[in-house]
Amino acid sequence: MDEVHREMAARLAEGERGAVLLGSQAFMHPAFSTLCVLADVVARAARVRLGFLTDGANAAGAWLAGAVPHREPGGQRAKGGLPALDQLTQGRRAYLLLGVEPEYDSAAPAAASAALAAAEFVVAITPFRSEVMEGYAHVMLPVGPWTETGGTFVSGEGRWQSFQGVVPPRGEARPAWKVLRVLGNLCDVAGFDYLTVEEVRDELRARLGEVRPDNDTDWPCPSGLSPEEEGLVRIADVPCHAVDGVVRRATALQQTPDAGRAAAAVHPDLADRLGLQEGMPVLVRQGDWQATLPLTLDARVPQNCVLVPQGLRATRSLGLPGAGVELARIQ
C-alpha cells in the first residue's frame, strides 16, 4: 500500500458520514462482483456506508421487476436466465430489443452489432429508426419514448414515482407496455390482460410485498482474484449526453462540453513511454475490435490505463471496459 492509499483510508475512517460508492464504471467491469466484495470490506472496516449510484433512474425498479436474467419479480432467484454478455458472445437465433440501440447502449457494442447481424430474426421495439438499426432489425415496432410514456420509476432509495404520458404517441406508435401486452396475447401467454399501466404497477407492488432495495448484505467472497491484466487496461465512462437515444439525438446537448469527446486519454508518463504525443491519431485495439481516435493527455488517468468513453459513434467498434487494450501509432 503506497502513501496515497494510506491517506485515502485515513480520510475515509476519520470523516463524518462517510460512504463507499460504486457507479457505472464498476457496473461495467468484468470483475464487478469482486469489486462489490472489496468495497464491502472497506466500508465495514471504515464503519461507513456502502452505496451504489444506479445505472439509470429506474435501475432499482428494473431489478425489483425481475428485468434481469437471474431474478424473478421481488428478487426471487430465476433459473435458466442468460446474462446479456453471454447472449451476445454466444449468439442467439433471435433477439427482442426494447428501447435500446445495442451498438451504443451495450457495454460490448462491437460484439452486440456482430451478434445482431448474424441472428436469424431481430425485433426492435423502438421510438427511433436509424440506418444501423435497419441493418440488423427485421421488424421495427414503433413506440413512444420513455419521456412521453406513463409509468413508474423506483429510485435507489426505494421511492415509487409514478407519472402520466405528456403527449399521445405519434402516428401509429403505441406505449411500449401495450405493444408487449399484445405480443403476449398473440403468443397465448397467460396474464397479459392489463388495460392500464397502473394495473401493471399495482400487480408488481403486490408481488413485492415488503421487499425494498437494501445494500446491507453480506457479499460472498470470491474463491480467487482474476489474474492481473497484462499490458494496458481500458477504462470507460458514458458521457451524460450519451446515455440513451433521447439525449443522443438532442442537437443542443451534443454541442455542449458534457457531450463527451471521442478520444483516447492516457497519463502523460505513459504517452512518453509509448512515444505518443497529444493530438496525434492512434489505433485503439481490443482483440478483433479497433477504432482510430485522437490521443489526449490527462494526469488523472491511472498509469497503464486508457480512458475511452462508451456510447459514442466513434467508439462503438470496441470491446468491453476493464479489458486489455493496445495503443499503436498510425503510420
mmCIF file with all atom_site columns, N, CA and C in Angstrom, residues 51-105:
data_model
loop_
_atom_site.group_PDB
_atom_site.id
_atom_site.type_symbol
_atom_site.label_atom_id
_atom_site.label_alt_id
_atom_site.label_comp_id
_atom_site.label_asym_id
_atom_site.label_entity_id
_atom_site.label_seq_id
_atom_site.pdbx_PDB_ins_code
_atom_site.Cartn_x
_atom_site.Cartn_y
_atom_site.Cartn_z
_atom_site.occupancy
_atom_site.B_iso_or_equiv
_atom_site.pdbx_formal_charge
_atom_site.auth_seq_id
_atom_site.auth_comp_id
_atom_site.auth_asym_id
_atom_site.auth_atom_id
_atom_site.pdbx_PDB_model_num
ATOM 1   N N  . GLY A 1 51  ? -22.727 2.144   -0.910  1.00 0.00 ? 51  GLY A N  1
ATOM 2   C CA . GLY A 1 51  ? -23.833 2.582   -1.757  1.00 0.00 ? 51  GLY A CA 1
ATOM 3   C C  . GLY A 1 51  ? -23.530 2.396   -3.227  1.00 0.00 ? 51  GLY A C  1
ATOM 4   N N  . PHE A 1 52  ? -24.589 2.491   -4.033  1.00 0.00 ? 52  PHE A N  1
ATOM 5   C CA . PHE A 1 52  ? -24.470 2.323   -5.478  1.00 0.00 ? 52  PHE A CA 1
ATOM 6   C C  . PHE A 1 52  ? -25.140 3.500   -6.173  1.00 0.00 ? 52  PHE A C  1
ATOM 7   N N  . LEU A 1 53  ? -24.449 4.099   -7.124  1.00 0.00 ? 53  LEU A N  1
ATOM 8   C CA . LEU A 1 53  ? -25.038 5.116   -7.988  1.00 0.00 ? 53  LEU A CA 1
ATOM 9   C C  . LEU A 1 53  ? -25.655 4.377   -9.158  1.00 0.00 ? 53  LEU A C  1
ATOM 10  N N  . THR A 1 54  ? -26.958 4.221   -9.141  1.00 0.00 ? 54  THR A N  1
ATOM 11  C CA . THR A 1 54  ? -27.631 3.293   -10.048 1.00 0.00 ? 54  THR A CA 1
ATOM 12  C C  . THR A 1 54  ? -27.406 3.645   -11.509 1.00 0.00 ? 54  THR A C  1
ATOM 13  N N  . ASP A 1 55  ? -27.407 2.631   -12.325 1.00 0.00 ? 55  ASP A N  1
ATOM 14  C CA . ASP A 1 55  ? -27.178 2.781   -13.759 1.00 0.00 ? 55  ASP A CA 1
ATOM 15  C C  . ASP A 1 55  ? -28.487 3.174   -14.439 1.00 0.00 ? 55  ASP A C  1
ATOM 16  N N  . GLY A 1 56  ? -28.912 4.425   -14.208 1.00 0.00 ? 56  GLY A N  1
ATOM 17  C CA . GLY A 1 56  ? -30.178 4.905   -14.740 1.00 0.00 ? 56  GLY A CA 1
ATOM 18  C C  . GLY A 1 56  ? -31.170 5.151   -13.623 1.00 0.00 ? 56  GLY A C  1
ATOM 19  N N  . ALA A 1 57  ? -32.174 6.000   -13.907 1.00 0.00 ? 57  ALA A N  1
ATOM 20  C CA . ALA A 1 57  ? -33.122 6.424   -12.876 1.00 0.00 ? 57  ALA A CA 1
ATOM 21  C C  . ALA A 1 57  ? -33.983 5.283   -12.364 1.00 0.00 ? 57  ALA A C  1
ATOM 22  N N  . ASN A 1 58  ? -34.187 4.242   -13.162 1.00 0.00 ? 58  ASN A N  1
ATOM 23  C CA . ASN A 1 58  ? -35.109 3.169   -12.773 1.00 0.00 ? 58  ASN A CA 1
ATOM 24  C C  . ASN A 1 58  ? -34.402 1.829   -12.651 1.00 0.00 ? 58  ASN A C  1
ATOM 25  N N  . ALA A 1 59  ? -33.094 1.846   -12.381 1.00 0.00 ? 59  ALA A N  1
ATOM 26  C CA . ALA A 1 59  ? -32.360 0.587   -12.275 1.00 0.00 ? 59  ALA A CA 1
ATOM 27  C C  . ALA A 1 59  ? -32.905 -0.277  -11.137 1.00 0.00 ? 59  ALA A C  1
ATOM 28  N N  . ALA A 1 60  ? -33.197 0.344   -9.997  1.00 0.00 ? 60  ALA A N  1
ATOM 29  C CA . ALA A 1 60  ? -33.751 -0.425  -8.883  1.00 0.00 ? 60  ALA A CA 1
ATOM 30  C C  . ALA A 1 60  ? -35.107 -1.012  -9.258  1.00 0.00 ? 60  ALA A C  1
ATOM 31  N N  . GLY A 1 61  ? -35.922 -0.230  -9.984  1.00 0.00 ? 61  GLY A N  1
ATOM 32  C CA . GLY A 1 61  ? -37.218 -0.734  -10.424 1.00 0.00 ? 61  GLY A CA 1
ATOM 33  C C  . GLY A 1 61  ? -37.088 -1.917  -11.352 1.00 0.00 ? 61  GLY A C  1
ATOM 34  N N  . ALA A 1 62  ? -36.103 -1.879  -12.249 1.00 0.00 ? 62  ALA A N  1
ATOM 35  C CA . ALA A 1 62  ? -35.895 -2.997  -13.171 1.00 0.00 ? 62  ALA A CA 1
ATOM 36  C C  . ALA A 1 62  ? -35.519 -4.264  -12.414 1.00 0.00 ? 62  ALA A C  1
ATOM 37  N N  . TRP A 1 63  ? -34.652 -4.135  -11.424 1.00 0.00 ? 63  TRP A N  1
ATOM 38  C CA . TRP A 1 63  ? -34.276 -5.309  -10.629 1.00 0.00 ? 63  TRP A CA 1
ATOM 39  C C  . TRP A 1 63  ? -35.473 -5.842  -9.844  1.00 0.00 ? 63  TRP A C  1
ATOM 40  N N  . LEU A 1 64  ? -36.228 -4.948  -9.208  1.00 0.00 ? 64  LEU A N  1
ATOM 41  C CA . LEU A 1 64  ? -37.384 -5.400  -8.435  1.00 0.00 ? 64  LEU A CA 1
ATOM 42  C C  . LEU A 1 64  ? -38.423 -6.074  -9.320  1.00 0.00 ? 64  LEU A C  1
ATOM 43  N N  . ALA A 1 65  ? -38.515 -5.634  -10.577 1.00 0.00 ? 65  ALA A N  1
ATOM 44  C CA . ALA A 1 65  ? -39.488 -6.213  -11.506 1.00 0.00 ? 65  ALA A CA 1
ATOM 45  C C  . ALA A 1 65  ? -38.995 -7.503  -12.147 1.00 0.00 ? 65  ALA A C  1
ATOM 46  N N  . GLY A 1 66  ? -37.735 -7.857  -11.906 1.00 0.00 ? 66  GLY A N  1
ATOM 47  C CA . GLY A 1 66  ? -37.210 -9.080  -12.498 1.00 0.00 ? 66  GLY A CA 1
ATOM 48  C C  . GLY A 1 66  ? -36.700 -8.906  -13.911 1.00 0.00 ? 66  GLY A C  1
ATOM 49  N N  . ALA A 1 67  ? -36.359 -7.677  -14.293 1.00 0.00 ? 67  ALA A N  1
ATOM 50  C CA . ALA A 1 67  ? -35.855 -7.423  -15.643 1.00 0.00 ? 67  ALA A CA 1
ATOM 51  C C  . ALA A 1 67  ? -34.353 -7.656  -15.725 1.00 0.00 ? 67  ALA A C  1
ATOM 52  N N  . VAL A 1 68  ? -33.897 -8.686  -15.063 1.00 0.00 ? 68  VAL A N  1
ATOM 53  C CA . VAL A 1 68  ? -32.513 -9.146  -15.107 1.00 0.00 ? 68  VAL A CA 1
ATOM 54  C C  . VAL A 1 68  ? -32.560 -10.662 -15.249 1.00 0.00 ? 68  VAL A C  1
ATOM 55  N N  . PRO A 1 69  ? -31.531 -11.276 -15.826 1.00 0.00 ? 69  PRO A N  1
ATOM 56  C CA . PRO A 1 69  ? -31.634 -12.698 -16.182 1.00 0.00 ? 69  PRO A CA 1
ATOM 57  C C  . PRO A 1 69  ? -31.694 -13.666 -15.011 1.00 0.00 ? 69  PRO A C  1
ATOM 58  N N  . HIS A 1 70  ? -31.250 -13.252 -13.822 1.00 0.00 ? 70  HIS A N  1
ATOM 59  C CA . HIS A 1 70  ? -31.142 -14.202 -12.720 1.00 0.00 ? 70  HIS A CA 1
ATOM 60  C C  . HIS A 1 70  ? -32.149 -13.952 -11.602 1.00 0.00 ? 70  HIS A C  1
ATOM 61  N N  . ARG A 1 71  ? -33.117 -13.046 -11.805 1.00 0.00 ? 71  ARG A N  1
ATOM 62  C CA . ARG A 1 71  ? -34.083 -12.751 -10.753 1.00 0.00 ? 71  ARG A CA 1
ATOM 63  C C  . ARG A 1 71  ? -35.498 -12.710 -11.301 1.00 0.00 ? 71  ARG A C  1
ATOM 64  N N  . GLU A 1 72  ? -36.424 -13.240 -10.509 1.00 0.00 ? 72  GLU A N  1
ATOM 65  C CA . GLU A 1 72  ? -37.849 -13.080 -10.759 1.00 0.00 ? 72  GLU A CA 1
ATOM 66  C C  . GLU A 1 72  ? -38.308 -11.790 -10.063 1.00 0.00 ? 72  GLU A C  1
ATOM 67  N N  . PRO A 1 73  ? -39.545 -11.326 -10.314 1.00 0.00 ? 73  PRO A N  1
ATOM 68  C CA . PRO A 1 73  ? -40.048 -10.166 -9.576  1.00 0.00 ? 73  PRO A CA 1
ATOM 69  C C  . PRO A 1 73  ? -39.951 -10.373 -8.070  1.00 0.00 ? 73  PRO A C  1
ATOM 70  N N  . GLY A 1 74  ? -39.452 -9.362  -7.373  1.00 0.00 ? 74  GLY A N  1
ATOM 71  C CA . GLY A 1 74  ? -39.310 -9.469  -5.932  1.00 0.00 ? 74  GLY A CA 1
ATOM 72  C C  . GLY A 1 74  ? -37.984 -10.025 -5.485  1.00 0.00 ? 74  GLY A C  1
ATOM 73  N N  . GLY A 1 75  ? -37.088 -10.313 -6.421  1.00 0.00 ? 75  GLY A N  1
ATOM 74  C CA . GLY A 1 75  ? -35.761 -10.787 -6.053  1.00 0.00 ? 75  GLY A CA 1
ATOM 75  C C  . GLY A 1 75  ? -35.611 -12.281 -5.941  1.00 0.00 ? 75  GLY A C  1
ATOM 76  N N  . GLN A 1 76  ? -36.666 -13.038 -6.237  1.00 0.00 ? 76  GLN A N  1
ATOM 77  C CA . GLN A 1 76  ? -36.548 -14.489 -6.188  1.00 0.00 ? 76  GLN A CA 1
ATOM 78  C C  . GLN A 1 76  ? -35.604 -14.969 -7.286  1.00 0.00 ? 76  GLN A C  1
ATOM 79  N N  . ARG A 1 77  ? -34.789 -15.970 -6.947  1.00 0.00 ? 77  ARG A N  1
ATOM 80  C CA . ARG A 1 77  ? -33.808 -16.468 -7.903  1.00 0.00 ? 77  ARG A CA 1
ATOM 81  C C  . ARG A 1 77  ? -34.498 -17.130 -9.090  1.00 0.00 ? 77  ARG A C  1
ATOM 82  N N  . ALA A 1 78  ? -34.052 -16.779 -10.286 1.00 0.00 ? 78  ALA A N  1
ATOM 83  C CA . ALA A 1 78  ? -34.613 -17.346 -11.515 1.00 0.00 ? 78  ALA A CA 1
ATOM 84  C C  . ALA A 1 78  ? -33.678 -18.409 -12.067 1.00 0.00 ? 78  ALA A C  1
ATOM 85  N N  . LYS A 1 79  ? -34.250 -19.364 -12.768 1.00 0.00 ? 79  LYS A N  1
ATOM 86  C CA . LYS A 1 79  ? -33.466 -20.426 -13.384 1.00 0.00 ? 79  LYS A CA 1
ATOM 87  C C  . LYS A 1 79  ? -33.460 -20.237 -14.899 1.00 0.00 ? 79  LYS A C  1
ATOM 88  N N  . GLY A 1 80  ? -32.331 -20.487 -15.492 1.00 0.00 ? 80  GLY A N  1
ATOM 89  C CA . GLY A 1 80  ? -32.262 -20.504 -16.947 1.00 0.00 ? 80  GLY A CA 1
ATOM 90  C C  . GLY A 1 80  ? -31.993 -19.181 -17.605 1.00 0.00 ? 80  GLY A C  1
ATOM 91  N N  . GLY A 1 81  ? -31.850 -18.111 -16.832 1.00 0.00 ? 81  GLY A N  1
ATOM 92  C CA . GLY A 1 81  ? -31.572 -16.814 -17.437 1.00 0.00 ? 81  GLY A CA 1
ATOM 93  C C  . GLY A 1 81  ? -30.152 -16.741 -17.968 1.00 0.00 ? 81  GLY A C  1
ATOM 94  N N  . LEU A 1 82  ? -29.970 -16.056 -19.076 1.00 0.00 ? 82  LEU A N  1
ATOM 95  C CA . LEU A 1 82  ? -28.651 -15.930 -19.690 1.00 0.00 ? 82  LEU A CA 1
ATOM 96  C C  . LEU A 1 82  ? -28.207 -14.471 -19.612 1.00 0.00 ? 82  LEU A C  1
ATOM 97  N N  . PRO A 1 83  ? -27.033 -14.201 -19.021 1.00 0.00 ? 83  PRO A N  1
ATOM 98  C CA . PRO A 1 83  ? -26.556 -12.813 -18.938 1.00 0.00 ? 83  PRO A CA 1
ATOM 99  C C  . PRO A 1 83  ? -26.456 -12.165 -20.310 1.00 0.00 ? 83  PRO A C  1
ATOM 100 N N  . ALA A 1 84  ? -26.615 -10.856 -20.343 1.00 0.00 ? 84  ALA A N  1
ATOM 101 C CA . ALA A 1 84  ? -26.625 -10.132 -21.614 1.00 0.00 ? 84  ALA A CA 1
ATOM 102 C C  . ALA A 1 84  ? -25.342 -10.346 -22.401 1.00 0.00 ? 84  ALA A C  1
ATOM 103 N N  . LEU A 1 85  ? -24.195 -10.345 -21.722 1.00 0.00 ? 85  LEU A N  1
ATOM 104 C CA . LEU A 1 85  ? -22.933 -10.534 -22.441 1.00 0.00 ? 85  LEU A CA 1
ATOM 105 C C  . LEU A 1 85  ? -22.873 -11.907 -23.088 1.00 0.00 ? 85  LEU A C  1
ATOM 106 N N  . ASP A 1 86  ? -23.350 -12.933 -22.380 1.00 0.00 ? 86  ASP A N  1
ATOM 107 C CA . ASP A 1 86  ? -23.368 -14.279 -22.964 1.00 0.00 ? 86  ASP A CA 1
ATOM 108 C C  . ASP A 1 86  ? -24.326 -14.351 -24.146 1.00 0.00 ? 86  ASP A C  1
ATOM 109 N N  . GLN A 1 87  ? -25.437 -13.632 -24.068 1.00 0.00 ? 87  GLN A N  1
ATOM 110 C CA . GLN A 1 87  ? -26.363 -13.608 -25.206 1.00 0.00 ? 87  GLN A CA 1
ATOM 111 C C  . GLN A 1 87  ? -25.683 -13.069 -26.456 1.00 0.00 ? 87  GLN A C  1
ATOM 112 N N  . LEU A 1 88  ? -24.751 -12.145 -26.263 1.00 0.00 ? 88  LEU A N  1
ATOM 113 C CA . LEU A 1 88  ? -24.077 -11.526 -27.404 1.00 0.00 ? 88  LEU A CA 1
ATOM 114 C C  . LEU A 1 88  ? -22.885 -12.349 -27.875 1.00 0.00 ? 88  LEU A C  1
ATOM 115 N N  . THR A 1 89  ? -22.083 -12.837 -26.945 1.00 0.00 ? 89  THR A N  1
ATOM 116 C CA . THR A 1 89  ? -20.875 -13.561 -27.343 1.00 0.00 ? 89  THR A CA 1
ATOM 117 C C  . THR A 1 89  ? -21.176 -14.985 -27.801 1.00 0.00 ? 89  THR A C  1
ATOM 118 N N  . GLN A 1 90  ? -22.206 -15.603 -27.242 1.00 0.00 ? 90  GLN A N  1
ATOM 119 C CA . GLN A 1 90  ? -22.578 -16.955 -27.656 1.00 0.00 ? 90  GLN A CA 1
ATOM 120 C C  . GLN A 1 90  ? -23.515 -16.946 -28.856 1.00 0.00 ? 90  GLN A C  1
ATOM 121 N N  . GLY A 1 91  ? -24.201 -15.844 -29.067 1.00 0.00 ? 91  GLY A N  1
ATOM 122 C CA . GLY A 1 91  ? -25.107 -15.731 -30.207 1.00 0.00 ? 91  GLY A CA 1
ATOM 123 C C  . GLY A 1 91  ? -26.429 -16.431 -29.972 1.00 0.00 ? 91  GLY A C  1
ATOM 124 N N  . ARG A 1 92  ? -27.505 -15.801 -30.373 1.00 0.00 ? 92  ARG A N  1
ATOM 125 C CA . ARG A 1 92  ? -28.857 -16.353 -30.293 1.00 0.00 ? 92  ARG A CA 1
ATOM 126 C C  . ARG A 1 92  ? -29.471 -16.311 -31.691 1.00 0.00 ? 92  ARG A C  1
ATOM 127 N N  . ARG A 1 93  ? -30.440 -17.186 -31.922 1.00 0.00 ? 93  ARG A N  1
ATOM 128 C CA . ARG A 1 93  ? -31.114 -17.182 -33.224 1.00 0.00 ? 93  ARG A CA 1
ATOM 129 C C  . ARG A 1 93  ? -31.994 -15.947 -33.396 1.00 0.00 ? 93  ARG A C  1
ATOM 130 N N  . ALA A 1 94  ? -32.537 -15.445 -32.288 1.00 0.00 ? 94  ALA A N  1
ATOM 131 C CA . ALA A 1 94  ? -33.453 -14.302 -32.369 1.00 0.00 ? 94  ALA A CA 1
ATOM 132 C C  . ALA A 1 94  ? -33.239 -13.386 -31.173 1.00 0.00 ? 94  ALA A C  1
ATOM 133 N N  . TYR A 1 95  ? -33.535 -12.118 -31.376 1.00 0.00 ? 95  TYR A N  1
ATOM 134 C CA . TYR A 1 95  ? -33.426 -11.118 -30.311 1.00 0.00 ? 95  TYR A CA 1
ATOM 135 C C  . TYR A 1 95  ? -34.669 -10.230 -30.330 1.00 0.00 ? 95  TYR A C  1
ATOM 136 N N  . LEU A 1 96  ? -35.136 -9.872  -29.123 1.00 0.00 ? 96  LEU A N  1
ATOM 137 C CA . LEU A 1 96  ? -36.202 -8.888  -28.953 1.00 0.00 ? 96  LEU A CA 1
ATOM 138 C C  . LEU A 1 96  ? -35.606 -7.708  -28.203 1.00 0.00 ? 96  LEU A C  1
ATOM 139 N N  . LEU A 1 97  ? -35.536 -6.562  -28.849 1.00 0.00 ? 97  LEU A N  1
ATOM 140 C CA . LEU A 1 97  ? -34.924 -5.372  -28.271 1.00 0.00 ? 97  LEU A CA 1
ATOM 141 C C  . LEU A 1 97  ? -36.013 -4.392  -27.854 1.00 0.00 ? 97  LEU A C  1
ATOM 142 N N  . LEU A 1 98  ? -35.931 -3.890  -26.637 1.00 0.00 ? 98  LEU A N  1
ATOM 143 C CA . LEU A 1 98  ? -36.932 -2.957  -26.123 1.00 0.00 ? 98  LEU A CA 1
ATOM 144 C C  . LEU A 1 98  ? -36.268 -1.625  -25.779 1.00 0.00 ? 98  LEU A C  1
ATOM 145 N N  . GLY A 1 99  ? -36.455 -0.655  -26.662 1.00 0.00 ? 99  GLY A N  1
ATOM 146 C CA . GLY A 1 99  ? -35.989 0.696   -26.376 1.00 0.00 ? 99  GLY A CA 1
ATOM 147 C C  . GLY A 1 99  ? -34.487 0.851   -26.273 1.00 0.00 ? 99  GLY A C  1
ATOM 148 N N  . VAL A 1 100 ? -33.734 -0.022  -26.913 1.00 0.00 ? 100 VAL A N  1
ATOM 149 C CA . VAL A 1 100 ? -32.273 0.068   -26.841 1.00 0.00 ? 100 VAL A CA 1
ATOM 150 C C  . VAL A 1 100 ? -31.672 0.036   -28.238 1.00 0.00 ? 100 VAL A C  1
ATOM 151 N N  . GLU A 1 101 ? -30.515 0.637   -28.351 1.00 0.00 ? 101 GLU A N  1
ATOM 152 C CA . GLU A 1 101 ? -29.672 0.533   -29.529 1.00 0.00 ? 101 GLU A CA 1
ATOM 153 C C  . GLU A 1 101 ? -28.370 -0.106  -29.055 1.00 0.00 ? 101 GLU A C  1
ATOM 154 N N  . PRO A 1 102 ? -28.255 -1.433  -29.138 1.00 0.00 ? 102 PRO A N  1
ATOM 155 C CA . PRO A 1 102 ? -27.109 -2.121  -28.536 1.00 0.00 ? 102 PRO A CA 1
ATOM 156 C C  . PRO A 1 102 ? -25.759 -1.631  -29.028 1.00 0.00 ? 102 PRO A C  1
ATOM 157 N N  . GLU A 1 103 ? -25.715 -1.104  -30.255 1.00 0.00 ? 103 GLU A N  1
ATOM 158 C CA . GLU A 1 103 ? -24.444 -0.594  -30.764 1.00 0.00 ? 103 GLU A CA 1
ATOM 159 C C  . GLU A 1 103 ? -23.957 0.613   -29.960 1.00 0.00 ? 103 GLU A C  1
ATOM 160 N N  . TYR A 1 104 ? -24.843 1.237   -29.190 1.00 0.00 ? 104 TYR A N  1
ATOM 161 C CA . TYR A 1 104 ? -24.470 2.328   -28.297 1.00 0.00 ? 104 TYR A CA 1
ATOM 162 C C  . TYR A 1 104 ? -24.681 1.964   -26.827 1.00 0.00 ? 104 TYR A C  1
ATOM 163 N N  . ASP A 1 105 ? -25.756 1.270   -26.516 1.00 0.00 ? 105 ASP A N  1
ATOM 164 C CA . ASP A 1 105 ? -26.158 1.050   -25.130 1.00 0.00 ? 105 ASP A CA 1
ATOM 165 C C  . ASP A 1 105 ? -25.498 -0.161  -24.482 1.00 0.00 ? 105 ASP A C  1
#
